Backbone as XML, in Angstrom:
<?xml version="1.0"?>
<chain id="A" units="angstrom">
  <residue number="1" name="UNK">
    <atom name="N" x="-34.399" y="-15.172" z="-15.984"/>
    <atom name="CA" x="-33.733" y="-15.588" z="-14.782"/>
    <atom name="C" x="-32.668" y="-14.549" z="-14.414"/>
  </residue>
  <residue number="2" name="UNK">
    <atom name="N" x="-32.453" y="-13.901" z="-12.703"/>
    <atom name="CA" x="-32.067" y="-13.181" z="-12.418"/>
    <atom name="C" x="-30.409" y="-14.112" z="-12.074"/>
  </residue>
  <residue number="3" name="UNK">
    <atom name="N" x="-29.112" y="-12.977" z="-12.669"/>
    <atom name="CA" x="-27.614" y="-13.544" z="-12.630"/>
    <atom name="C" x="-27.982" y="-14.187" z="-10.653"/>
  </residue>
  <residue number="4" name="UNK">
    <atom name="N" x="-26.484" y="-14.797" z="-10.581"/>
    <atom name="CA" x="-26.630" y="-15.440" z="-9.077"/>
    <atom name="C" x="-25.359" y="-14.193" z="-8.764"/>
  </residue>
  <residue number="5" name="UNK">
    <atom name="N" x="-25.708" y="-13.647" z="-7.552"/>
    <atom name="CA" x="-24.588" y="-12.616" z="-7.106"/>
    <atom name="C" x="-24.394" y="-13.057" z="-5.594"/>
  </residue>
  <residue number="6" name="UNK">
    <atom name="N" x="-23.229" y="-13.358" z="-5.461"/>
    <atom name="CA" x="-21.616" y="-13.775" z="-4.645"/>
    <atom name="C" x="-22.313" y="-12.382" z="-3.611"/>
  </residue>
  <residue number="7" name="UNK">
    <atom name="N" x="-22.041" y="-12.750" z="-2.386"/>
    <atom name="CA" x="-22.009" y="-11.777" z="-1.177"/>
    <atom name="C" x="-20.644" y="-11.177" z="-1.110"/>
  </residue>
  <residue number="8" name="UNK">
    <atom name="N" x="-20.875" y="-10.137" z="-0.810"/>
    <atom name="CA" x="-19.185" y="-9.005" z="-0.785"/>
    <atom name="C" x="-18.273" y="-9.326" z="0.341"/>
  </residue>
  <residue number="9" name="UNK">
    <atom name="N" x="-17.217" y="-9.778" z="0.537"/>
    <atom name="CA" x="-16.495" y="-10.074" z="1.282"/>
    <atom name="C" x="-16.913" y="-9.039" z="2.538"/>
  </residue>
  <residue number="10" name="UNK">
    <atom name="N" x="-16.993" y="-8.702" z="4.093"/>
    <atom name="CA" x="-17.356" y="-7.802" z="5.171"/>
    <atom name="C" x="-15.358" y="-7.308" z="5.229"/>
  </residue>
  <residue number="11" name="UNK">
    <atom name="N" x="-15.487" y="-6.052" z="4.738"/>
    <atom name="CA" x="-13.819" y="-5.774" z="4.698"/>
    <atom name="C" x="-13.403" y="-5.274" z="6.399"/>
  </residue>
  <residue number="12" name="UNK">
    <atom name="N" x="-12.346" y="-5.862" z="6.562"/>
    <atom name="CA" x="-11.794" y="-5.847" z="7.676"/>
    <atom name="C" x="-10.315" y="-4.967" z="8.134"/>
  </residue>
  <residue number="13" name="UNK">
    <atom name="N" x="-10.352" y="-3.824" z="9.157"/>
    <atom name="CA" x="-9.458" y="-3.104" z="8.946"/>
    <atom name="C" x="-8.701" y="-3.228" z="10.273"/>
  </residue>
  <residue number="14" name="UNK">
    <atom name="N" x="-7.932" y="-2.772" z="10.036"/>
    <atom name="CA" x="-6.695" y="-2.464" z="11.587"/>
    <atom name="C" x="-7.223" y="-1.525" z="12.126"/>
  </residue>
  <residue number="15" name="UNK">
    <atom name="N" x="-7.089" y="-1.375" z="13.530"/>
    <atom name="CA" x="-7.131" y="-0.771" z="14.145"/>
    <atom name="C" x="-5.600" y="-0.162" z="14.957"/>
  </residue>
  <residue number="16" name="UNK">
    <atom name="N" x="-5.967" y="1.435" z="15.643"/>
    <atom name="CA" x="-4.776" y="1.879" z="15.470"/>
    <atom name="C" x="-3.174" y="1.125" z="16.362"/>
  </residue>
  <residue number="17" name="UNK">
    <atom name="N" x="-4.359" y="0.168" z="16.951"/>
    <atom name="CA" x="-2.919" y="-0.362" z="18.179"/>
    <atom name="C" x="-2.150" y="-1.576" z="17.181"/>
  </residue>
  <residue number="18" name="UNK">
    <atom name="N" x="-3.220" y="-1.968" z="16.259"/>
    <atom name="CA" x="-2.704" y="-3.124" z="15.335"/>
    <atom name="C" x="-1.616" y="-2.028" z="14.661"/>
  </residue>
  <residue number="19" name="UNK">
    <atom name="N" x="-2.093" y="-1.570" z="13.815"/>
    <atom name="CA" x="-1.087" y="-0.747" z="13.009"/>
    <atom name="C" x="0.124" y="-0.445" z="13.540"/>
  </residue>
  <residue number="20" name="UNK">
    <atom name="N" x="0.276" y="0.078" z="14.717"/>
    <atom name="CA" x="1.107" y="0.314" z="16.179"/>
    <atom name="C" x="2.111" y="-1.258" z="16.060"/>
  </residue>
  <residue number="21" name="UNK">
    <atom name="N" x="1.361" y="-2.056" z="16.007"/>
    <atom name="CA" x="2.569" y="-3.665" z="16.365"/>
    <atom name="C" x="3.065" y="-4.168" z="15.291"/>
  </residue>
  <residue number="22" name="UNK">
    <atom name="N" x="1.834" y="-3.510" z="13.978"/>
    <atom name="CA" x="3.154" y="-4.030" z="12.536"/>
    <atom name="C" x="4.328" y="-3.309" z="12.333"/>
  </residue>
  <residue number="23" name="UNK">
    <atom name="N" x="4.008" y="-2.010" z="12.540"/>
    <atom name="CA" x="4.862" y="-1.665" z="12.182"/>
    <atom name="C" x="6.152" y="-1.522" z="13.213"/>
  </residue>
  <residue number="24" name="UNK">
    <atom name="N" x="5.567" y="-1.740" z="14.470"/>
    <atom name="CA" x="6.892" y="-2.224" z="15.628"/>
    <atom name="C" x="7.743" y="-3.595" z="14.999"/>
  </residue>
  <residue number="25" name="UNK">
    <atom name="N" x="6.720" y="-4.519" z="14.398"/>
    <atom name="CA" x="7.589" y="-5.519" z="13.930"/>
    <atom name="C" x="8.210" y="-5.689" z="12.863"/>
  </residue>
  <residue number="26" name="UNK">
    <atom name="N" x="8.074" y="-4.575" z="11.826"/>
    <atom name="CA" x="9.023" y="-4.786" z="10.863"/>
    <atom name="C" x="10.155" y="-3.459" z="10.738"/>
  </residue>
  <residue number="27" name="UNK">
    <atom name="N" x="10.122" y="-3.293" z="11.890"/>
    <atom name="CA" x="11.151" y="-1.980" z="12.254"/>
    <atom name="C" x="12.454" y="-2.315" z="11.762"/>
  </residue>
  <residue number="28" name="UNK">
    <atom name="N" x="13.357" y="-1.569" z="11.120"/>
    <atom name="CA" x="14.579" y="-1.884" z="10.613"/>
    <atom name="C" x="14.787" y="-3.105" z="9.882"/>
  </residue>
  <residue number="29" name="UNK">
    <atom name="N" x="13.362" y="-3.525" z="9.301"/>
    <atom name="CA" x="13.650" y="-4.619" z="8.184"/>
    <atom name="C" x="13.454" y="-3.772" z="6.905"/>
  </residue>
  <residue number="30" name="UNK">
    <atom name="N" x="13.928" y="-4.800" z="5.993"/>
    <atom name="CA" x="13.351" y="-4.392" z="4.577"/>
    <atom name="C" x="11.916" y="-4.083" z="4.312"/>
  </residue>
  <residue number="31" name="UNK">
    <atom name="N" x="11.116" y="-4.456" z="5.121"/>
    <atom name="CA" x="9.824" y="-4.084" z="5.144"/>
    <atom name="C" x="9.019" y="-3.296" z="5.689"/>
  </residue>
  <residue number="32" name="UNK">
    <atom name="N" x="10.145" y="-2.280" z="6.408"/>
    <atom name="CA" x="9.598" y="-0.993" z="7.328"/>
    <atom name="C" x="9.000" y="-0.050" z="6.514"/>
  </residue>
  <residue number="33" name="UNK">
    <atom name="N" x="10.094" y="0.550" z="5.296"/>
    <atom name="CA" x="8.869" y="1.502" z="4.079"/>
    <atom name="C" x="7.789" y="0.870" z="3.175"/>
  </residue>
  <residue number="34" name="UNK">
    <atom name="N" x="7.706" y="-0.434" z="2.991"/>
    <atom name="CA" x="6.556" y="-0.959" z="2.302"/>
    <atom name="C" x="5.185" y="-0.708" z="3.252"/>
  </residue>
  <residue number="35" name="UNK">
    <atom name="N" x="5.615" y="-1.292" z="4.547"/>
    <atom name="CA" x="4.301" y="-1.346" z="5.133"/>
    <atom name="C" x="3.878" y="-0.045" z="5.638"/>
  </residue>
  <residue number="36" name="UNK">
    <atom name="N" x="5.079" y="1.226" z="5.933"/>
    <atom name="CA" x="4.533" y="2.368" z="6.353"/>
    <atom name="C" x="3.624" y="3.097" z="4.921"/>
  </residue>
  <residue number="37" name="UNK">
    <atom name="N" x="4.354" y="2.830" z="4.195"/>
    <atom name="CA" x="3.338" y="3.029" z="2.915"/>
    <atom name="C" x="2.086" y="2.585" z="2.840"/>
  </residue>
  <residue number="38" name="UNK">
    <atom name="N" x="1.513" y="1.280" z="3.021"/>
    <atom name="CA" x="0.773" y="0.687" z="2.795"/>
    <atom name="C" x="-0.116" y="1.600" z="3.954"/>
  </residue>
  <residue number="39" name="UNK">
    <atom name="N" x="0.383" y="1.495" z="5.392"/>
    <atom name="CA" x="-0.537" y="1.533" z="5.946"/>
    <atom name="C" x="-1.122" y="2.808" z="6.507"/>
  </residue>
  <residue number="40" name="UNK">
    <atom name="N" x="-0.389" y="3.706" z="6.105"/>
    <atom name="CA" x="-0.448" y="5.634" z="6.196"/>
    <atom name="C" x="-0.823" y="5.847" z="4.991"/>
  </residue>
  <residue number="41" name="UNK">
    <atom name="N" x="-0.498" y="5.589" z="3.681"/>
    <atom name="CA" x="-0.570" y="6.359" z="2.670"/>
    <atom name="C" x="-1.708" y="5.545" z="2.179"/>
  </residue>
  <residue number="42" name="UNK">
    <atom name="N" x="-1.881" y="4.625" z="2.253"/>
    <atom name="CA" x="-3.471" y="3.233" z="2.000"/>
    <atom name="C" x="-2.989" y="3.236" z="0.562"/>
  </residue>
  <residue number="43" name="UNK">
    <atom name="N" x="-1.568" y="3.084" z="-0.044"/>
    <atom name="CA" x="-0.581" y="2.288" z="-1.118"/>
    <atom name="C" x="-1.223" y="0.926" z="-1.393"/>
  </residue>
  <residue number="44" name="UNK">
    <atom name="N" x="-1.137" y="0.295" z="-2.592"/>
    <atom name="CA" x="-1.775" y="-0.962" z="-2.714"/>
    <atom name="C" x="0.078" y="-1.867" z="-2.736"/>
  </residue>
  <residue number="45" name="UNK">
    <atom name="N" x="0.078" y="-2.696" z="-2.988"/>
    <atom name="CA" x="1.673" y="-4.007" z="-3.280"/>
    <atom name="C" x="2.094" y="-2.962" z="-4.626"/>
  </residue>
  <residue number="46" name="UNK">
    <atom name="N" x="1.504" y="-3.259" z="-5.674"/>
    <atom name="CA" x="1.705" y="-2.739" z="-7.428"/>
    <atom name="C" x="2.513" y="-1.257" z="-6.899"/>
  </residue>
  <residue number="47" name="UNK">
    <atom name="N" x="1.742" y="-0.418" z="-5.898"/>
    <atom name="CA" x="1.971" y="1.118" z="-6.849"/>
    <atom name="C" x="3.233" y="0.843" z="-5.486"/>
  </residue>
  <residue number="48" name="UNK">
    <atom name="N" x="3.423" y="0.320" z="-4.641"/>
    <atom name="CA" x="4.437" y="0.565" z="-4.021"/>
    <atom name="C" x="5.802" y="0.163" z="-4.380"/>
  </residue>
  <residue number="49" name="UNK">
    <atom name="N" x="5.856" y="-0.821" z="-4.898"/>
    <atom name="CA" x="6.498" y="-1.639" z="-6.043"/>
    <atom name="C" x="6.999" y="-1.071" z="-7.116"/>
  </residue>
  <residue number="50" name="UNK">
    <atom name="N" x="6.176" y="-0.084" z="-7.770"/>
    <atom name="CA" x="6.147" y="1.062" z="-9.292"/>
    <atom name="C" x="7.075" y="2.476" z="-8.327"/>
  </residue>
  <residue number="51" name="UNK">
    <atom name="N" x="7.063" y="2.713" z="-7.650"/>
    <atom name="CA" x="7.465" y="3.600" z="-7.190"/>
    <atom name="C" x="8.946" y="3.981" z="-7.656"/>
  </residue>
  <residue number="52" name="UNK">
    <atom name="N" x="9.798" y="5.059" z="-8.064"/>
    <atom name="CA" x="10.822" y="5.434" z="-8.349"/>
    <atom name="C" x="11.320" y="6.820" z="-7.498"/>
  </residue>
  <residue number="53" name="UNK">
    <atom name="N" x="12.488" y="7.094" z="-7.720"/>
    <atom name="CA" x="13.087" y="8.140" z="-6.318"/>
    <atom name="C" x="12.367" y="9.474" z="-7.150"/>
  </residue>
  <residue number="54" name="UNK">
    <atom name="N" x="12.262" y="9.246" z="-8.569"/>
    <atom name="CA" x="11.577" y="10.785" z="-9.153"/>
    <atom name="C" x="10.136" y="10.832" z="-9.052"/>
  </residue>
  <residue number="55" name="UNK">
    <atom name="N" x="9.395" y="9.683" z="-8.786"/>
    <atom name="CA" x="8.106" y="9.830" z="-7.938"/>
    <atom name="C" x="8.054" y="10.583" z="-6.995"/>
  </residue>
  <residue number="56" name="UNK">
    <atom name="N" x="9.242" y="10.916" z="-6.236"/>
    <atom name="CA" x="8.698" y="11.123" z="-4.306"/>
    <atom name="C" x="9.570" y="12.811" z="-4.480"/>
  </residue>
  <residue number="57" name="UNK">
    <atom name="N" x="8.490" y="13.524" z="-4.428"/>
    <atom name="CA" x="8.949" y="15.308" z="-4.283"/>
    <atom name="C" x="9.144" y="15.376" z="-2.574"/>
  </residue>
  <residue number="58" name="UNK">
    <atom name="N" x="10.706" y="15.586" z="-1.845"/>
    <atom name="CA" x="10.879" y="15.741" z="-0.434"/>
    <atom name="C" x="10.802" y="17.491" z="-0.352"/>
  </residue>
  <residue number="59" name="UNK">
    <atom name="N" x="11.026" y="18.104" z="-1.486"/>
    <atom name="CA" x="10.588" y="19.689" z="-1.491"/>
    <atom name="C" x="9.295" y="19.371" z="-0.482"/>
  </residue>
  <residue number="60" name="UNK">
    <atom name="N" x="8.588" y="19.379" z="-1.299"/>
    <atom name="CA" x="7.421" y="19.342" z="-1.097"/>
    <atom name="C" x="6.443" y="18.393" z="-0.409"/>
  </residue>
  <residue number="61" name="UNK">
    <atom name="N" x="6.617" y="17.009" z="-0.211"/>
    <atom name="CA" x="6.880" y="16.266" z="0.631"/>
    <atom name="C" x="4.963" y="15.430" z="0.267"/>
  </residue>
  <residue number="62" name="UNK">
    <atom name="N" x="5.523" y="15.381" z="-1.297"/>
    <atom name="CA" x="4.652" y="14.701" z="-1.819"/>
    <atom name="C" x="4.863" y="13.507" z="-2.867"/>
  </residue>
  <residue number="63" name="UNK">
    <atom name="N" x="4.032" y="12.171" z="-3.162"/>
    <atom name="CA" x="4.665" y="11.125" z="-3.603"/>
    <atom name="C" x="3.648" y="10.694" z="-4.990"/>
  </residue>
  <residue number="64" name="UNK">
    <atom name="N" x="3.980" y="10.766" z="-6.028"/>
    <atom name="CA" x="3.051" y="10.638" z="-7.019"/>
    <atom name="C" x="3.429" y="9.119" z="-7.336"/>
  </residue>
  <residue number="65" name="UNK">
    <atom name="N" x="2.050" y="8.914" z="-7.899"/>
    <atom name="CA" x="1.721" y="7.415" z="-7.679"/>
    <atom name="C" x="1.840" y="7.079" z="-9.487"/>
  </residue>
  <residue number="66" name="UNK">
    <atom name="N" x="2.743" y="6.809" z="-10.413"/>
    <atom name="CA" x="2.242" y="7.177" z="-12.058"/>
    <atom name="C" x="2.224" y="5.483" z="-12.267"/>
  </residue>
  <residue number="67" name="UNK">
    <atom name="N" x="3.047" y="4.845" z="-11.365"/>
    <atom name="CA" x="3.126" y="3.402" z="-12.135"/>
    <atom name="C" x="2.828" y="2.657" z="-10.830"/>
  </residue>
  <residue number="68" name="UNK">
    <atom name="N" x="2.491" y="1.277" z="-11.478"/>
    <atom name="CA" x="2.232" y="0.094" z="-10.848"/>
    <atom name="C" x="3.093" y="-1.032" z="-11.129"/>
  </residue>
  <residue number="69" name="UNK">
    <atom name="N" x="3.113" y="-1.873" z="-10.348"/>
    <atom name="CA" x="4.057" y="-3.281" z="-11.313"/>
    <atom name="C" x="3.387" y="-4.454" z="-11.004"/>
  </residue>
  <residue number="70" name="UNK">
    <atom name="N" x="3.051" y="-5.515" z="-11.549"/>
    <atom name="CA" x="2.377" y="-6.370" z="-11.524"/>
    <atom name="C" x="3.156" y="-7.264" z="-12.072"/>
  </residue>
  <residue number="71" name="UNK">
    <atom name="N" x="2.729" y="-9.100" z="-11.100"/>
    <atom name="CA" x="3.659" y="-10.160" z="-11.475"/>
    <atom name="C" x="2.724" y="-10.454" z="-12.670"/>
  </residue>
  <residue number="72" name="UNK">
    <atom name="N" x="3.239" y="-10.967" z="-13.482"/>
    <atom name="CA" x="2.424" y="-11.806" z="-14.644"/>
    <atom name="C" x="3.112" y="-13.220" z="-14.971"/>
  </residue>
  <residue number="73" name="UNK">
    <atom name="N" x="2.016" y="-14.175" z="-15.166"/>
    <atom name="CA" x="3.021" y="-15.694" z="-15.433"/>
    <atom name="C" x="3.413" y="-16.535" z="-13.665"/>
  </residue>
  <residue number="74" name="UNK">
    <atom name="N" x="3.903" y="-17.800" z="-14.207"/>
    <atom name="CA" x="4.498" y="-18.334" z="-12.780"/>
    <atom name="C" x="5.422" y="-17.435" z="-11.914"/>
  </residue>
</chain>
């Protein structure tokens, strides 16, 4: 007997005017560099989260990704 396999979720993306109104709406919140991350750099929650100021080279104007952080527990 062949396993039973689950259909793949159809992944769904922004488009550029969407991208355009999130990030109009979280302008000057605490959530203006999370989501520009997320949504320019395609950052997951974890590695944006893991991120430290000796991650991000402005020399060079590059951002290394070494850690993640993850909730664990309630």
């Amino acid at each position: 007997m062949e396993p039973v396999r689950g259909q793949k979720p159809k992944m769904q993306c922004m488009d550029a005017s969407e991208i355009t109104k999130l990030c109009q709406s979280v302008s000057g919140t605490n959530l203006e560099i999370p989501v520009l991350l997320a949504a320019f750099l395609g950052l997951r929650r974890g590695e944006i989260a893991g991120l430290r100021w000796r991650d991000i080279d402005f020399e060079n104007a590059v951002i290394h990704i070494e850690n993640t952080r993850t909730k664990a527990g309630g």
